[in-house]
Structures are given as C-alpha cells and as structure tokens.
PDB file of C-alpha atoms in Angstrom:
ATOM      1  CA  UNK A   1     145.356  34.542 116.423  1.00  0.00           C
ATOM      2  CA  UNK A   2     145.499  34.192 112.634  1.00  0.00           C
ATOM      3  CA  UNK A   3     149.271  34.609 112.725  1.00  0.00           C
ATOM      4  CA  UNK A   4     149.606  31.978 115.453  1.00  0.00           C
ATOM      5  CA  UNK A   5     147.478  29.547 113.419  1.00  0.00           C
ATOM      6  CA  UNK A   6     149.670  30.081 110.380  1.00  0.00           C
ATOM      7  CA  UNK A   7     152.859  29.576 112.399  1.00  0.00           C
ATOM      8  CA  UNK A   8     151.361  26.426 113.942  1.00  0.00           C
ATOM      9  CA  UNK A   9     150.498  25.055 110.533  1.00  0.00           C
ATOM     10  CA  UNK A  10     154.026  25.651 109.201  1.00  0.00           C
ATOM     11  CA  UNK A  11     155.579  24.127 112.317  1.00  0.00           C
ATOM     12  CA  UNK A  12     153.507  20.966 111.837  1.00  0.00           C
ATOM     13  CA  UNK A  13     154.475  20.885 108.161  1.00  0.00           C
ATOM     14  CA  UNK A  14     158.148  21.285 109.126  1.00  0.00           C
ATOM     15  CA  UNK A  15     157.925  18.434 111.648  1.00  0.00           C
ATOM     16  CA  UNK A  16     156.346  16.142 109.059  1.00  0.00           C
ATOM     17  CA  UNK A  17     158.976  17.063 106.484  1.00  0.00           C
ATOM     18  CA  UNK A  18     161.789  16.456 108.979  1.00  0.00           C
ATOM     19  CA  UNK A  19     160.368  13.020 109.785  1.00  0.00           C
ATOM     20  CA  UNK A  20     160.047  12.063 106.117  1.00  0.00           C
ATOM     21  CA  UNK A  21     163.542  13.417 105.604  1.00  0.00           C
ATOM     22  CA  UNK A  22     164.808  10.921 108.161  1.00  0.00           C
ATOM     23  CA  UNK A  23     162.887   7.959 106.747  1.00  0.00           C
ATOM     24  CA  UNK A  24     163.225   8.319 102.964  1.00  0.00           C
ATOM     25  CA  UNK A  25     167.032   7.939 102.660  1.00  0.00           C
ATOM     26  CA  UNK A  26     166.880   4.802 104.828  1.00  0.00           C
ATOM     27  CA  UNK A  27     164.278   3.271 102.529  1.00  0.00           C
ATOM     28  CA  UNK A  28     166.538   3.610  99.509  1.00  0.00           C
ATOM     29  CA  UNK A  29     168.418   0.499  98.393  1.00  0.00           C
ATOM     30  CA  UNK A  30     172.124   0.353  99.124  1.00  0.00           C
ATOM     31  CA  UNK A  31     174.309   1.365 102.030  1.00  0.00           C
ATOM     32  CA  UNK A  32     176.683   4.334 102.185  1.00  0.00           C
ATOM     33  CA  UNK A  33     179.183   2.318 104.215  1.00  0.00           C
ATOM     34  CA  UNK A  34     179.475  -0.302 101.450  1.00  0.00           C
ATOM     35  CA  UNK A  35     180.141   2.451  98.913  1.00  0.00           C
ATOM     36  CA  UNK A  36     182.854   4.010 101.046  1.00  0.00           C
ATOM     37  CA  UNK A  37     184.400   0.631 101.877  1.00  0.00           C
ATOM     38  CA  UNK A  38     184.583  -0.097  98.177  1.00  0.00           C
ATOM     39  CA  UNK A  39     186.792   2.982  97.827  1.00  0.00           C
ATOM     40  CA  UNK A  40     188.893   2.133 100.879  1.00  0.00           C
ATOM     41  CA  UNK A  41     189.583  -1.469  99.871  1.00  0.00           C
ATOM     42  CA  UNK A  42     191.590  -0.208  96.906  1.00  0.00           C
ATOM     43  CA  UNK A  43     194.324   0.719  99.376  1.00  0.00           C
ATOM     44  CA  UNK A  44     194.096  -2.596 101.237  1.00  0.00           C
ATOM     45  CA  UNK A  45     191.805  -4.843 103.296  1.00  0.00           C
ATOM     46  CA  UNK A  46     189.456  -3.195 105.829  1.00  0.00           C
ATOM     47  CA  UNK A  47     188.919  -4.686 109.291  1.00  0.00           C
ATOM     48  CA  UNK A  48     185.420  -5.409 110.721  1.00  0.00           C
ATOM     49  CA  UNK A  49     186.050  -2.783 113.369  1.00  0.00           C
ATOM     50  CA  UNK A  50     186.499  -0.162 110.689  1.00  0.00           C
ATOM     51  CA  UNK A  51     183.181  -1.096 109.163  1.00  0.00           C
ATOM     52  CA  UNK A  52     181.354  -0.853 112.488  1.00  0.00           C
ATOM     53  CA  UNK A  53     182.961   2.545 113.179  1.00  0.00           C
ATOM     54  CA  UNK A  54     181.843   3.825 109.795  1.00  0.00           C
ATOM     55  CA  UNK A  55     178.295   2.554 110.340  1.00  0.00           C
ATOM     56  CA  UNK A  56     178.111   4.503 113.612  1.00  0.00           C
ATOM     57  CA  UNK A  57     179.638   7.580 111.940  1.00  0.00           C
ATOM     58  CA  UNK A  58     177.138   7.621 109.079  1.00  0.00           C
ATOM     59  CA  UNK A  59     174.103   6.672 111.132  1.00  0.00           C
ATOM     60  CA  UNK A  60     173.499   3.329 109.372  1.00  0.00           C
ATOM     61  CA  UNK A  61     174.331   1.007 112.271  1.00  0.00           C
ATOM     62  CA  UNK A  62     171.704  -1.745 112.102  1.00  0.00           C
ATOM     63  CA  UNK A  63     172.302  -2.645 115.761  1.00  0.00           C
ATOM     64  CA  UNK A  64     171.012   0.779 116.825  1.00  0.00           C
ATOM     65  CA  UNK A  65     167.190   0.996 117.215  1.00  0.00           C
ATOM     66  CA  UNK A  66     165.484   3.177 114.658  1.00  0.00           C
ATOM     67  CA  UNK A  67     163.938   5.404 117.313  1.00  0.00           C
ATOM     68  CA  UNK A  68     167.393   6.060 118.767  1.00  0.00           C
ATOM     69  CA  UNK A  69     168.683   6.980 115.304  1.00  0.00           C
ATOM     70  CA  UNK A  70     165.770   9.386 114.992  1.00  0.00           C
ATOM     71  CA  UNK A  71     166.606  11.044 118.332  1.00  0.00           C
ATOM     72  CA  UNK A  72     170.246  11.433 117.260  1.00  0.00           C
ATOM     73  CA  UNK A  73     169.028  12.863 113.968  1.00  0.00           C
ATOM     74  CA  UNK A  74     166.915  15.509 115.745  1.00  0.00           C
ATOM     75  CA  UNK A  75     169.892  16.379 117.957  1.00  0.00           C
ATOM     76  CA  UNK A  76     172.099  16.859 114.916  1.00  0.00           C
ATOM     77  CA  UNK A  77     169.539  19.234 113.435  1.00  0.00           C
ATOM     78  CA  UNK A  78     169.356  21.252 116.643  1.00  0.00           C
ATOM     79  CA  UNK A  79     173.135  21.544 116.864  1.00  0.00           C
ATOM     80  CA  UNK A  80     173.788  21.993 113.140  1.00  0.00           C
ATOM     81  CA  UNK A  81     176.099  18.981 113.071  1.00  0.00           C
ATOM     82  CA  UNK A  82     175.065  16.926 110.059  1.00  0.00           C
ATOM     83  CA  UNK A  83     178.033  14.561 110.205  1.00  0.00           C
ATOM     84  CA  UNK A  84     180.542  13.588 107.524  1.00  0.00           C
ATOM     85  CA  UNK A  85     179.738  13.243 103.827  1.00  0.00           C
ATOM     86  CA  UNK A  86     180.332   9.886 102.159  1.00  0.00           C
ATOM     87  CA  UNK A  87     180.617  11.504  98.747  1.00  0.00           C
ATOM     88  CA  UNK A  88     183.255  14.012  99.833  1.00  0.00           C
ATOM     89  CA  UNK A  89     184.733  11.912 102.648  1.00  0.00           C
ATOM     90  CA  UNK A  90     186.142  13.006 105.083  1.00  0.00           C
ATOM     91  CA  UNK A  91     184.723  16.511 104.529  1.00  0.00           C
ATOM     92  CA  UNK A  92     181.894  17.503 106.947  1.00  0.00           C
ATOM     93  CA  UNK A  93     178.481  18.040 105.369  1.00  0.00           C
ATOM     94  CA  UNK A  94     178.364  21.642 106.581  1.00  0.00           C
ATOM     95  CA  UNK A  95     181.559  22.428 104.669  1.00  0.00           C
ATOM     96  CA  UNK A  96     180.176  20.821 101.490  1.00  0.00           C
ATOM     97  CA  UNK A  97     177.005  22.889 101.677  1.00  0.00           C
ATOM     98  CA  UNK A  98     178.735  26.165 102.521  1.00  0.00           C
ATOM     99  CA  UNK A  99     181.052  25.751  99.542  1.00  0.00           C
ATOM    100  CA  UNK A 100     178.288  24.845  97.062  1.00  0.00           C
ATOM    101  CA  UNK A 101     175.401  27.016  98.282  1.00  0.00           C
ATOM    102  CA  UNK A 102     176.793  30.435  97.250  1.00  0.00           C
ATOM    103  CA  UNK A 103     177.151  29.276  93.649  1.00  0.00           C
ATOM    104  CA  UNK A 104     173.505  28.257  93.468  1.00  0.00           C
ATOM    105  CA  UNK A 105     172.154  31.280  95.326  1.00  0.00           C
ATOM    106  CA  UNK A 106     174.037  33.784  93.180  1.00  0.00           C
ATOM    107  CA  UNK A 107     173.374  32.136  89.829  1.00  0.00           C
ATOM    108  CA  UNK A 108     169.925  30.582  90.155  1.00  0.00           C
ATOM    109  CA  UNK A 109     168.669  33.102  92.723  1.00  0.00           C
ATOM    110  CA  UNK A 110     169.543  36.252  90.796  1.00  0.00           C
ATOM    111  CA  UNK A 111     168.483  34.888  87.418  1.00  0.00           C
ATOM    112  CA  UNK A 112     165.152  33.684  88.848  1.00  0.00           C
ATOM    113  CA  UNK A 113     164.505  37.089  90.431  1.00  0.00           C
ATOM    114  CA  UNK A 114     165.371  38.921  87.210  1.00  0.00           C
ATOM    115  CA  UNK A 115     163.257  36.521  85.167  1.00  0.00           C
ATOM    116  CA  UNK A 116     160.277  36.981  87.497  1.00  0.00           C
ATOM    117  CA  UNK A 117     160.468  40.792  87.457  1.00  0.00           C
ATOM    118  CA  UNK A 118     160.948  41.026  83.682  1.00  0.00           C
ATOM    119  CA  UNK A 119     158.364  38.314  82.941  1.00  0.00           C
ATOM    120  CA  UNK A 120     155.658  39.818  85.160  1.00  0.00           C
ATOM    121  CA  UNK A 121     156.350  43.316  83.800  1.00  0.00           C
ATOM    122  CA  UNK A 122     156.132  42.168  80.184  1.00  0.00           C
ATOM    123  CA  UNK A 123     153.027  40.116  80.976  1.00  0.00           C
ATOM    124  CA  UNK A 124     151.415  43.172  82.558  1.00  0.00           C
ATOM    125  CA  UNK A 125     152.051  45.311  79.468  1.00  0.00           C
ATOM    126  CA  UNK A 126     150.973  42.517  77.108  1.00  0.00           C
ATOM    127  CA  UNK A 127     147.716  42.007  79.007  1.00  0.00           C
ATOM    128  CA  UNK A 128     147.022  45.746  79.212  1.00  0.00           C
ATOM    129  CA  UNK A 129     147.675  46.190  75.481  1.00  0.00           C
ATOM    130  CA  UNK A 130     145.997  42.961  74.420  1.00  0.00           C
ATOM    131  CA  UNK A 131     145.459  42.643  70.709  1.00  0.00           C
ATOM    132  CA  UNK A 132     148.425  44.893  69.848  1.00  0.00           C
ATOM    133  CA  UNK A 133     151.921  44.023  68.590  1.00  0.00           C
ATOM    134  CA  UNK A 134     153.108  43.704  72.194  1.00  0.00           C
ATOM    135  CA  UNK A 135     150.634  40.898  72.728  1.00  0.00           C
ATOM    136  CA  UNK A 136     151.953  39.122  69.628  1.00  0.00           C
ATOM    137  CA  UNK A 137     155.238  38.233  71.334  1.00  0.00           C
ATOM    138  CA  UNK A 138     153.470  35.768  73.636  1.00  0.00           C
ATOM    139  CA  UNK A 139     153.530  32.790  71.201  1.00  0.00           C
ATOM    140  CA  UNK A 140     157.312  33.080  70.783  1.00  0.00           C
ATOM    141  CA  UNK A 141     157.911  33.038  74.531  1.00  0.00           C
ATOM    142  CA  UNK A 142     155.586  30.071  75.086  1.00  0.00           C
ATOM    143  CA  UNK A 143     157.484  28.073  72.451  1.00  0.00           C
ATOM    144  CA  UNK A 144     160.738  28.720  74.306  1.00  0.00           C
ATOM    145  CA  UNK A 145     159.090  27.775  77.590  1.00  0.00           C
ATOM    146  CA  UNK A 146     157.914  24.473  76.089  1.00  0.00           C
ATOM    147  CA  UNK A 147     161.427  23.438  75.036  1.00  0.00           C
ATOM    148  CA  UNK A 148     163.040  20.785  77.265  1.00  0.00           C
ATOM    149  CA  UNK A 149     165.331  22.468  79.742  1.00  0.00           C
ATOM    150  CA  UNK A 150     168.312  20.223  79.198  1.00  0.00           C
ATOM    151  CA  UNK A 151     167.903  20.258  75.410  1.00  0.00           C
ATOM    152  CA  UNK A 152     168.073  24.038  75.245  1.00  0.00           C
ATOM    153  CA  UNK A 153     171.171  24.004  77.462  1.00  0.00           C
ATOM    154  CA  UNK A 154     172.865  21.523  75.148  1.00  0.00           C
ATOM    155  CA  UNK A 155     171.987  23.679  72.116  1.00  0.00           C
ATOM    156  CA  UNK A 156     173.613  26.696  73.736  1.00  0.00           C
ATOM    157  CA  UNK A 157     176.696  24.670  74.578  1.00  0.00           C
ATOM    158  CA  UNK A 158     176.995  23.332  71.013  1.00  0.00           C
ATOM    159  CA  UNK A 159     176.611  26.629  69.211  1.00  0.00           C
ATOM    160  CA  UNK A 160     178.054  29.205  71.629  1.00  0.00           C
ATOM    161  CA  UNK A 161     180.809  27.100  73.158  1.00  0.00           C
ATOM    162  CA  UNK A 162     181.831  24.357  70.714  1.00  0.00           C
ATOM    163  CA  UNK A 163     181.146  26.061  67.379  1.00  0.00           C
ATOM    164  CA  UNK A 164     181.781  29.731  68.162  1.00  0.00           C
ATOM    165  CA  UNK A 165     184.004  29.364  71.238  1.00  0.00           C
ATOM    166  CA  UNK A 166     182.492  32.421  72.895  1.00  0.00           C
ATOM    167  CA  UNK A 167     181.945  30.831  76.298  1.00  0.00           C
ATOM    168  CA  UNK A 168     183.554  27.990  78.306  1.00  0.00           C
ATOM    169  CA  UNK A 169     182.077  24.523  78.140  1.00  0.00           C
ATOM    170  CA  UNK A 170     181.873  23.840  81.864  1.00  0.00           C
ATOM    171  CA  UNK A 171     182.913  24.811  85.353  1.00  0.00           C
ATOM    172  CA  UNK A 172     182.264  27.740  87.607  1.00  0.00           C
ATOM    173  CA  UNK A 173     185.544  29.588  87.054  1.00  0.00           C
ATOM    174  CA  UNK A 174     188.954  29.191  85.436  1.00  0.00           C
ATOM    175  CA  UNK A 175     191.105  27.273  87.913  1.00  0.00           C
ATOM    176  CA  UNK A 176     194.280  28.175  86.025  1.00  0.00           C
ATOM    177  CA  UNK A 177     193.987  31.951  86.116  1.00  0.00           C
ATOM    178  CA  UNK A 178     192.044  32.632  89.327  1.00  0.00           C
ATOM    179  CA  UNK A 179     191.490  31.314  92.819  1.00  0.00           C
ATOM    180  CA  UNK A 180     188.241  31.536  94.828  1.00  0.00           C
ATOM    181  CA  UNK A 181     187.940  34.742  96.778  1.00  0.00           C
ATOM    182  CA  UNK A 182     186.705  38.308  96.637  1.00  0.00           C
ATOM    183  CA  UNK A 183     189.112  39.422  93.938  1.00  0.00           C
ATOM    184  CA  UNK A 184     188.753  40.793  90.442  1.00  0.00           C
ATOM    185  CA  UNK A 185     190.066  37.857  88.383  1.00  0.00           C
ATOM    186  CA  UNK A 186     187.863  35.347  90.183  1.00  0.00           C
ATOM    187  CA  UNK A 187     184.701  37.463  89.998  1.00  0.00           C
ATOM    188  CA  UNK A 188     185.202  38.143  86.275  1.00  0.00           C
ATOM    189  CA  UNK A 189     185.910  34.469  85.607  1.00  0.00           C
ATOM    190  CA  UNK A 190     182.839  33.355  87.580  1.00  0.00           C
ATOM    191  CA  UNK A 191     180.624  35.842  85.728  1.00  0.00           C
ATOM    192  CA  UNK A 192     182.015  34.686  82.397  1.00  0.00           C
ATOM    193  CA  UNK A 193     181.351  31.030  83.218  1.00  0.00           C
ATOM    194  CA  UNK A 194     177.828  31.888  84.457  1.00  0.00           C
ATOM    195  CA  UNK A 195     176.611  33.486  81.223  1.00  0.00           C
ATOM    196  CA  UNK A 196     175.397  30.283  79.521  1.00  0.00           C
ATOM    197  CA  UNK A 197     173.744  28.763  82.639  1.00  0.00           C
ATOM    198  CA  UNK A 198     172.049  32.076  83.361  1.00  0.00           C
ATOM    199  CA  UNK A 199     170.883  32.449  79.764  1.00  0.00           C
ATOM    200  CA  UNK A 200     169.434  28.926  79.916  1.00  0.00           C
ATOM    201  CA  UNK A 201     167.431  29.735  83.042  1.00  0.00           C
ATOM    202  CA  UNK A 202     166.155  33.085  81.803  1.00  0.00           C
ATOM    203  CA  UNK A 203     165.107  32.007  78.305  1.00  0.00           C
ATOM    204  CA  UNK A 204     163.568  28.735  79.453  1.00  0.00           C
ATOM    205  CA  UNK A 205     161.450  30.202  82.244  1.00  0.00           C
ATOM    206  CA  UNK A 206     160.548  33.768  81.307  1.00  0.00           C
ATOM    207  CA  UNK A 207     157.785  32.614  78.946  1.00  0.00           C
ATOM    208  CA  UNK A 208     155.822  31.018  81.763  1.00  0.00           C
ATOM    209  CA  UNK A 209     155.796  34.238  83.827  1.00  0.00           C
ATOM    210  CA  UNK A 210     154.801  36.352  80.825  1.00  0.00           C
ATOM    211  CA  UNK A 211     151.975  34.044  79.773  1.00  0.00           C
ATOM    212  CA  UNK A 212     150.601  33.599  83.303  1.00  0.00           C
ATOM    213  CA  UNK A 213     150.639  37.328  84.077  1.00  0.00           C
ATOM    214  CA  UNK A 214     149.171  38.226  80.689  1.00  0.00           C
ATOM    215  CA  UNK A 215     146.217  35.858  81.131  1.00  0.00           C
ATOM    216  CA  UNK A 216     145.540  37.105  84.649  1.00  0.00           C
ATOM    217  CA  UNK A 217     145.657  40.717  83.453  1.00  0.00           C
ATOM    218  CA  UNK A 218     143.109  40.022  80.717  1.00  0.00           C
ATOM    219  CA  UNK A 219     140.802  38.393  83.277  1.00  0.00           C
ATOM    220  CA  UNK A 220     141.292  41.183  85.822  1.00  0.00           C
ATOM    221  CA  UNK A 221     140.605  44.010  83.384  1.00  0.00           C
ATOM    222  CA  UNK A 222     136.972  42.964  83.196  1.00  0.00           C
ATOM    223  CA  UNK A 223     136.460  43.249  86.988  1.00  0.00           C
ATOM    224  CA  UNK A 224     134.139  45.935  88.327  1.00  0.00           C
ATOM    225  CA  UNK A 225     136.825  47.743  90.368  1.00  0.00           C
ATOM    226  CA  UNK A 226     138.972  48.201  87.270  1.00  0.00           C
ATOM    227  CA  UNK A 227     136.025  49.485  85.217  1.00  0.00           C
ATOM    228  CA  UNK A 228     135.107  51.844  88.058  1.00  0.00           C
ATOM    229  CA  UNK A 229     138.682  53.174  88.293  1.00  0.00           C
ATOM    230  CA  UNK A 230     138.665  53.883  84.563  1.00  0.00           C
ATOM    231  CA  UNK A 231     135.268  55.601  84.843  1.00  0.00           C
ATOM    232  CA  UNK A 232     136.641  57.899  87.567  1.00  0.00           C
ATOM    233  CA  UNK A 233     139.157  59.212  85.073  1.00  0.00           C
ATOM    234  CA  UNK A 234     142.286  57.861  86.754  1.00  0.00           C
ATOM    235  CA  UNK A 235     145.413  57.766  84.637  1.00  0.00           C
ATOM    236  CA  UNK A 236     145.895  54.594  82.598  1.00  0.00           C
ATOM    237  CA  UNK A 237     149.235  53.908  84.278  1.00  0.00           C
ATOM    238  CA  UNK A 238     147.666  54.033  87.748  1.00  0.00           C
ATOM    239  CA  UNK A 239     144.800  51.802  86.716  1.00  0.00           C
ATOM    240  CA  UNK A 240     147.191  49.295  85.149  1.00  0.00           C
ATOM    241  CA  UNK A 241     149.599  49.146  88.103  1.00  0.00           C
ATOM    242  CA  UNK A 242     147.522  49.831  91.230  1.00  0.00           C
ATOM    243  CA  UNK A 243     144.245  48.207  90.253  1.00  0.00           C
ATOM    244  CA  UNK A 244     144.846  45.582  87.573  1.00  0.00           C
ATOM    245  CA  UNK A 245     148.436  44.389  88.016  1.00  0.00           C
ATOM    246  CA  UNK A 246     148.277  44.499  91.809  1.00  0.00           C
ATOM    247  CA  UNK A 247     145.502  41.898  91.869  1.00  0.00           C
ATOM    248  CA  UNK A 248     146.575  39.940  88.786  1.00  0.00           C
ATOM    249  CA  UNK A 249     150.039  39.348  90.237  1.00  0.00           C
ATOM    250  CA  UNK A 250     148.807  37.384  93.268  1.00  0.00           C
ATOM    251  CA  UNK A 251     149.053  33.935  91.603  1.00  0.00           C
ATOM    252  CA  UNK A 252     152.484  34.887  90.212  1.00  0.00           C
ATOM    253  CA  UNK A 253     153.742  35.753  93.697  1.00  0.00           C
ATOM    254  CA  UNK A 254     152.559  32.350  94.932  1.00  0.00           C
ATOM    255  CA  UNK A 255     154.448  30.610  92.156  1.00  0.00           C
ATOM    256  CA  UNK A 256     157.508  32.721  92.772  1.00  0.00           C
ATOM    257  CA  UNK A 257     157.485  31.845  96.464  1.00  0.00           C
ATOM    258  CA  UNK A 258     157.583  28.154  95.600  1.00  0.00           C
ATOM    259  CA  UNK A 259     160.318  28.674  93.023  1.00  0.00           C
ATOM    260  CA  UNK A 260     162.356  30.707  95.510  1.00  0.00           C
ATOM    261  CA  UNK A 261     162.305  27.821  97.942  1.00  0.00           C
ATOM    262  CA  UNK A 262     163.552  25.397  95.336  1.00  0.00           C
ATOM    263  CA  UNK A 263     166.342  27.770  94.300  1.00  0.00           C
ATOM    264  CA  UNK A 264     168.236  26.378  97.269  1.00  0.00           C
ATOM    265  CA  UNK A 265     168.016  22.954  95.667  1.00  0.00           C
ATOM    266  CA  UNK A 266     169.501  24.408  92.546  1.00  0.00           C
ATOM    267  CA  UNK A 267     168.864  23.279  89.033  1.00  0.00           C
ATOM    268  CA  UNK A 268     170.173  19.732  88.837  1.00  0.00           C
ATOM    269  CA  UNK A 269     169.901  19.501  85.037  1.00  0.00           C
ATOM    270  CA  UNK A 270     171.576  22.838  84.431  1.00  0.00           C
ATOM    271  CA  UNK A 271     174.427  22.119  86.822  1.00  0.00           C
ATOM    272  CA  UNK A 272     175.007  18.724  85.247  1.00  0.00           C
ATOM    273  CA  UNK A 273     175.097  20.067  81.692  1.00  0.00           C
ATOM    274  CA  UNK A 274     177.533  22.843  82.582  1.00  0.00           C
ATOM    275  CA  UNK A 275     179.347  20.944  85.382  1.00  0.00           C
ATOM    276  CA  UNK A 276     178.494  23.876  87.646  1.00  0.00           C
ATOM    277  CA  UNK A 277     179.685  23.513  91.290  1.00  0.00           C
ATOM    278  CA  UNK A 278     176.347  24.162  92.985  1.00  0.00           C
ATOM    279  CA  UNK A 279     173.906  22.466  95.313  1.00  0.00           C
ATOM    280  CA  UNK A 280     172.166  20.611  92.482  1.00  0.00           C
ATOM    281  CA  UNK A 281     175.381  18.807  91.576  1.00  0.00           C
ATOM    282  CA  UNK A 282     176.056  17.913  95.223  1.00  0.00           C
ATOM    283  CA  UNK A 283     172.498  16.683  95.614  1.00  0.00           C
ATOM    284  CA  UNK A 284     172.731  14.328  92.642  1.00  0.00           C
ATOM    285  CA  UNK A 285     176.038  12.904  93.851  1.00  0.00           C
ATOM    286  CA  UNK A 286     174.579  12.350  97.339  1.00  0.00           C
ATOM    287  CA  UNK A 287     171.705  10.294  95.866  1.00  0.00           C
ATOM    288  CA  UNK A 288     174.060   8.208  93.720  1.00  0.00           C
ATOM    289  CA  UNK A 289     176.271   7.428  96.736  1.00  0.00           C
ATOM    290  CA  UNK A 290     173.481   6.921  99.303  1.00  0.00           C
ATOM    291  CA  UNK A 291     175.010   9.761 101.274  1.00  0.00           C
ATOM    292  CA  UNK A 292     172.427   9.913 104.083  1.00  0.00           C
ATOM    293  CA  UNK A 293     174.014  12.854 105.900  1.00  0.00           C
ATOM    294  CA  UNK A 294     174.347  15.086 102.841  1.00  0.00           C
ATOM    295  CA  UNK A 295     170.924  14.126 101.469  1.00  0.00           C
ATOM    296  CA  UNK A 296     169.204  14.868 104.757  1.00  0.00           C
ATOM    297  CA  UNK A 297     170.943  18.210 105.154  1.00  0.00           C
ATOM    298  CA  UNK A 298     170.015  19.259 101.624  1.00  0.00           C
ATOM    299  CA  UNK A 299     166.415  18.073 102.045  1.00  0.00           C
ATOM    300  CA  UNK A 300     166.165  20.030 105.287  1.00  0.00           C
ATOM    301  CA  UNK A 301     167.521  23.233 103.733  1.00  0.00           C
ATOM    302  CA  UNK A 302     165.130  22.960 100.778  1.00  0.00           C
ATOM    303  CA  UNK A 303     162.197  22.294 103.102  1.00  0.00           C
ATOM    304  CA  UNK A 304     162.943  25.231 105.363  1.00  0.00           C
ATOM    305  CA  UNK A 305     163.425  27.500 102.328  1.00  0.00           C
ATOM    306  CA  UNK A 306     160.105  26.483 100.782  1.00  0.00           C
ATOM    307  CA  UNK A 307     158.149  26.841 104.066  1.00  0.00           C
ATOM    308  CA  UNK A 308     159.779  30.144 104.952  1.00  0.00           C
ATOM    309  CA  UNK A 309     159.212  31.795 101.562  1.00  0.00           C
ATOM    310  CA  UNK A 310     155.596  30.593 101.492  1.00  0.00           C
ATOM    311  CA  UNK A 311     155.036  31.996 104.982  1.00  0.00           C
ATOM    312  CA  UNK A 312     156.479  35.373 103.969  1.00  0.00           C
ATOM    313  CA  UNK A 313     154.332  35.532 100.827  1.00  0.00           C
ATOM    314  CA  UNK A 314     151.281  34.395 102.786  1.00  0.00           C
ATOM    315  CA  UNK A 315     151.762  37.271 105.188  1.00  0.00           C
ATOM    316  CA  UNK A 316     152.540  39.658 102.339  1.00  0.00           C
ATOM    317  CA  UNK A 317     149.215  38.819 100.744  1.00  0.00           C
ATOM    318  CA  UNK A 318     147.452  41.100 103.213  1.00  0.00           C
ATOM    319  CA  UNK A 319     149.424  44.015 101.769  1.00  0.00           C
ATOM    320  CA  UNK A 320     148.763  43.105  98.144  1.00  0.00           C
ATOM    321  CA  UNK A 321     145.132  42.124  98.638  1.00  0.00           C
ATOM    322  CA  UNK A 322     143.310  43.969 101.491  1.00  0.00           C
ATOM    323  CA  UNK A 323     140.349  41.593 101.092  1.00  0.00           C
ATOM    324  CA  UNK A 324     142.332  38.885 102.889  1.00  0.00           C
ATOM    325  CA  UNK A 325     142.563  41.001 106.029  1.00  0.00           C
ATOM    326  CA  UNK A 326     138.807  40.697 106.518  1.00  0.00           C
ATOM    327  CA  UNK A 327     139.239  37.011 107.461  1.00  0.00           C
ATOM    328  CA  UNK A 328     141.995  37.573 109.974  1.00  0.00           C
TER     329      UNK A 328
END
C-alpha cells in the first residue's frame, strides 16, 4: 500500500507538471511563427496560407480552442511526436534532443557522479577526523563553492585556453580532424574538449558535498547508536562507514537525486561559456525563439528525470535507513 501511495503521488505530480508545461510556453510573450516567418521573408514574401500552415504545425493556431490544443499535446506525449523545432527548423524535436542529450549526460552526468562520490567520501573522513589537518581543507573548498559558476569558467578559459593554450576555447570536438561516431579520433577530441567544462563542474560543486557531509558526520557521531558501536569495540572503519556515514549520507542522497534529475537539463551557463553542444544550449535557444515544441519536450524530460530519480531514492531510503520501514 505504501508503494502504491508513493506511485500515486508521483503520478499526480507528473500530471500537474505536464499541465504547467503546456500552459507556461503559451503565456510567454511572442509567437514562434512570427520568428520563423522573419527568417523566411528574407528569401521572399510569405503567403497567408503559409502562415496558417505554420501555426497549425507549431500548435499556436489561435483559431483552435485551447482545450483541443491540450488534447493534441497529450497525444503527442503519448506517441513521442513532439513536432518540429522552430529553432532548428525543419528538424524534428526528437532529433534535436537525441543529438544534444548524449553530450550532457556524458559530461554533466559523469562529472556530477564523480563529484558526489569524492565529495561525500572526503566529507566523511573530514567529519570523522574533525579537528585534524584533514578537517582544515574545508574552508578552501567552501571558498571555491562560493565562487560564481560562470566567473570560474571564464577564469579557466582565460588562463588555460587563451594564455597557456592548453585547451580549446569552445566546442565539443574538433570538426576539422574528426567526425561524430564511435571512433578513436572523435572520442579523444571530445574528451580533450570536455576537460575545462568538467573541471568547472567538479571544482565549483565538490565543496558543497564535502561541507554538507562533514557537518552531518559531526552531528551523527554524537548519536547513541554510534557511541554504543564504539563501546562494543567495533573497528573504527566499520563504525565510520556502517553506523555514522550510512545515516549521515541520507540528506546528501536526497540532494544528489534532485541534482541527477536536473543533469538532463544540463548546465546552461557552462554550455554557453564553452559553446558546448548539449541540452542546456538547446534549452536556452528554445526560450529565445519561443520554440514551444522544443521547450515542452525539454521540460517534460527534465520533469520525468527529477520525479523518477526522487522515486528511486525514496524507495532506496528503506535500505539505507531501516527506521523508515516501520512506517510502511
């Protein structure tokens, strides 16, 4: 019953998010058809029939009742047909997402996972050895975490790219020497171009995980079950990992679940600074061009990712914290 209640809650949240996803783009000023017509008129005059056809294509036909647009929108979600993108016209939205999503998942996903694991591990050790030299590294990491994300990215670009020339300024790979595909030159080029964006993500966010885990460890070490485990003569490593860190990491797992969901949305600032071809860049362009179809598809993917990861972590809580099973 508890599982069914959780699933019901997430389904209601998904329905509400889908409804807001339909309404918000239509409340924004501007019209995607006007933006596209502005591009088409460069080649010559556009007939009224063309405008009406484009309005129907992009779902902005004012003659169609809003409820009927909503029904068509739900049908498009069920079939996976999100229409044509205004920004990348005439490319379908699905093709835009499938080409940009792997870049974001590989770069932001892997770096976020590595940052979380390293940050929580260092925070565990710093909290366990509080007052020692290990604990003294916390102020340095918090200073890095407080730096503006975009500012740190620009600093890396200036020193490591412009001044030293160690890394490329922008892009996801070298278009002159490699072509996208599972081949050596492309993979090496993509990794080389990903160094600075990955370094930006790791350095800017690892301090938050370390500080949060360290503070939770310090608080947990005073709990009765930890004191009892130490009194039983258990090894310090087992007490640190199985008793202290296991319970102290619960808030970190919650935060990581939320961050995992937003990985799909990418890092808009990072991708803009480095001109990285990911979801964040596509999302910003869709907002600038009132690209309803692309915006709605990206919103939907981000929503599903956030809800799904939170559901998984919510269910995983019963493994990490047996006390939660008593209420199920």
